[in-house]
Amino acid sequence: MTQMENGLDGLMKQAKEMQEKMERLRSEAEKSEVVGESGAGLVCVRMSGSHDVRSVKIDKSLLSEEKQVLEEMIAAAVNDAIRRVEEYHKSKLTEFTGGMPVPPGLKFPFFK
């Protein structure tokens, strides 16, 4: 085997390991959950790492509020959950790159 073939084999092995690590991180993210809140926890939204809303909890004290107030609080809790998912993604991307700084706007290529 020539040195070039040896180098190509090593490169292919590294690419396969990187692909496996990316798949593992994607799977972990899909299974992970964050909780977004508004109104000091009166509205809680549980969201997966792939941005699927899994549950919404609304304190019963809010049911007597005006519809608009409740809608705004739900929107704020969803937005908080989205921010938390993005923070999670950023931390995983930094982990994936071995601590190298991640350029602004760079996202996991394998998330929804």
Coordinates of C-alpha atoms in Angstrom, one line a residue:
M1 CA 0.0 0.0 0.0
T2 CA 1.4 3.4 -1.0
Q3 CA 1.6 6.3 1.4
M4 CA -1.1 8.1 -0.5
E5 CA -3.5 5.1 -0.2
N6 CA -2.6 4.9 3.5
G7 CA -3.5 8.6 3.9
L8 CA -6.7 8.2 2.0
D9 CA -7.7 5.2 4.2
G10 CA -7.0 7.3 7.3
L11 CA -9.1 10.2 5.9
M12 CA -12.0 7.9 5.1
K13 CA -11.8 6.5 8.6
Q14 CA -11.9 10.0 10.1
A15 CA -14.8 10.9 7.9
K16 CA -16.8 7.8 9.0
E17 CA -16.0 8.6 12.7
M18 CA -17.2 12.2 12.2
Q19 CA -20.4 11.0 10.5
E20 CA -21.1 8.6 13.4
K21 CA -20.5 11.3 15.9
M22 CA -22.8 13.7 14.1
E23 CA -25.5 11.0 14.0
R24 CA -25.1 10.3 17.7
L25 CA -25.3 14.1 18.5
R26 CA -28.4 14.4 16.3
S27 CA -30.0 11.4 18.1
E28 CA -29.2 12.9 21.5
A29 CA -30.7 16.2 20.5
E30 CA -33.9 14.7 19.4
K31 CA -34.2 12.9 22.7
S32 CA -33.3 15.9 24.8
E33 CA -35.8 18.3 26.2
V34 CA -35.8 21.9 27.3
V35 CA -38.4 23.9 29.2
G36 CA -39.3 27.4 28.2
E37 CA -41.2 29.6 30.7
S38 CA -43.0 32.8 31.0
G39 CA -44.8 34.6 33.8
A40 CA -42.3 33.2 36.4
G41 CA -43.3 29.7 35.5
L42 CA -47.0 30.1 35.1
V43 CA -46.7 28.9 31.5
C44 CA -44.2 26.2 30.7
V45 CA -43.5 24.7 27.2
R46 CA -41.5 21.5 27.0
M47 CA -39.7 21.2 23.6
S48 CA -37.4 18.6 22.1
G49 CA -34.0 19.4 20.7
S50 CA -35.5 19.1 17.3
H51 CA -38.0 21.9 18.1
D52 CA -41.1 19.7 18.6
V53 CA -43.4 21.0 21.3
R54 CA -44.1 18.1 23.6
S55 CA -46.3 19.7 26.1
V56 CA -47.7 23.0 27.3
K57 CA -48.6 23.6 31.0
I58 CA -50.7 26.6 32.0
D59 CA -51.3 27.5 35.7
K60 CA -55.0 27.5 36.4
S61 CA -54.8 31.0 37.9
L62 CA -54.2 32.3 34.3
L63 CA -57.5 30.9 33.0
S64 CA -59.3 33.9 34.4
E65 CA -57.0 36.3 32.5
E66 CA -57.9 37.9 29.2
K67 CA -57.3 35.8 26.1
Q68 CA -54.7 38.1 24.8
V69 CA -52.6 37.9 28.0
L70 CA -52.6 34.1 27.9
E71 CA -51.7 34.1 24.2
E72 CA -48.8 36.4 24.8
M73 CA -47.5 34.3 27.7
I74 CA -47.7 31.1 25.6
A75 CA -45.8 32.8 22.8
A76 CA -43.2 34.1 25.3
A77 CA -42.7 30.5 26.7
V78 CA -42.4 29.0 23.2
N79 CA -39.8 31.7 22.3
D80 CA -37.9 31.0 25.5
A81 CA -37.9 27.2 24.7
I82 CA -36.6 27.9 21.2
R83 CA -33.7 30.0 22.6
R84 CA -32.9 27.2 25.0
V85 CA -32.8 24.7 22.2
E86 CA -30.5 26.9 20.2
E87 CA -28.2 27.3 23.2
Y88 CA -28.2 23.5 23.5
H89 CA -27.3 23.2 19.8
K90 CA -24.5 25.7 20.2
S91 CA -23.0 23.8 23.1
K92 CA -23.2 20.5 21.2
L93 CA -21.7 22.1 18.1
T94 CA -18.8 23.4 20.3
E95 CA -18.4 19.9 21.7
F96 CA -18.4 18.5 18.2
T97 CA -15.7 21.0 17.0
G98 CA -13.5 20.2 20.1
G99 CA -14.0 23.6 21.7
M100 CA -13.1 25.6 18.6
P101 CA -15.2 28.8 18.4
V102 CA -18.3 28.4 16.3
P103 CA -19.0 31.1 13.8
P104 CA -22.2 33.1 14.4
G105 CA -25.1 31.6 12.5
L106 CA -23.6 28.2 12.0
K107 CA -26.1 25.5 12.9
F108 CA -26.1 21.7 13.0
P109 CA -26.6 20.6 9.4
F110 CA -28.7 17.7 10.5
F111 CA -31.5 19.3 12.6
K112 CA -34.9 20.1 11.3

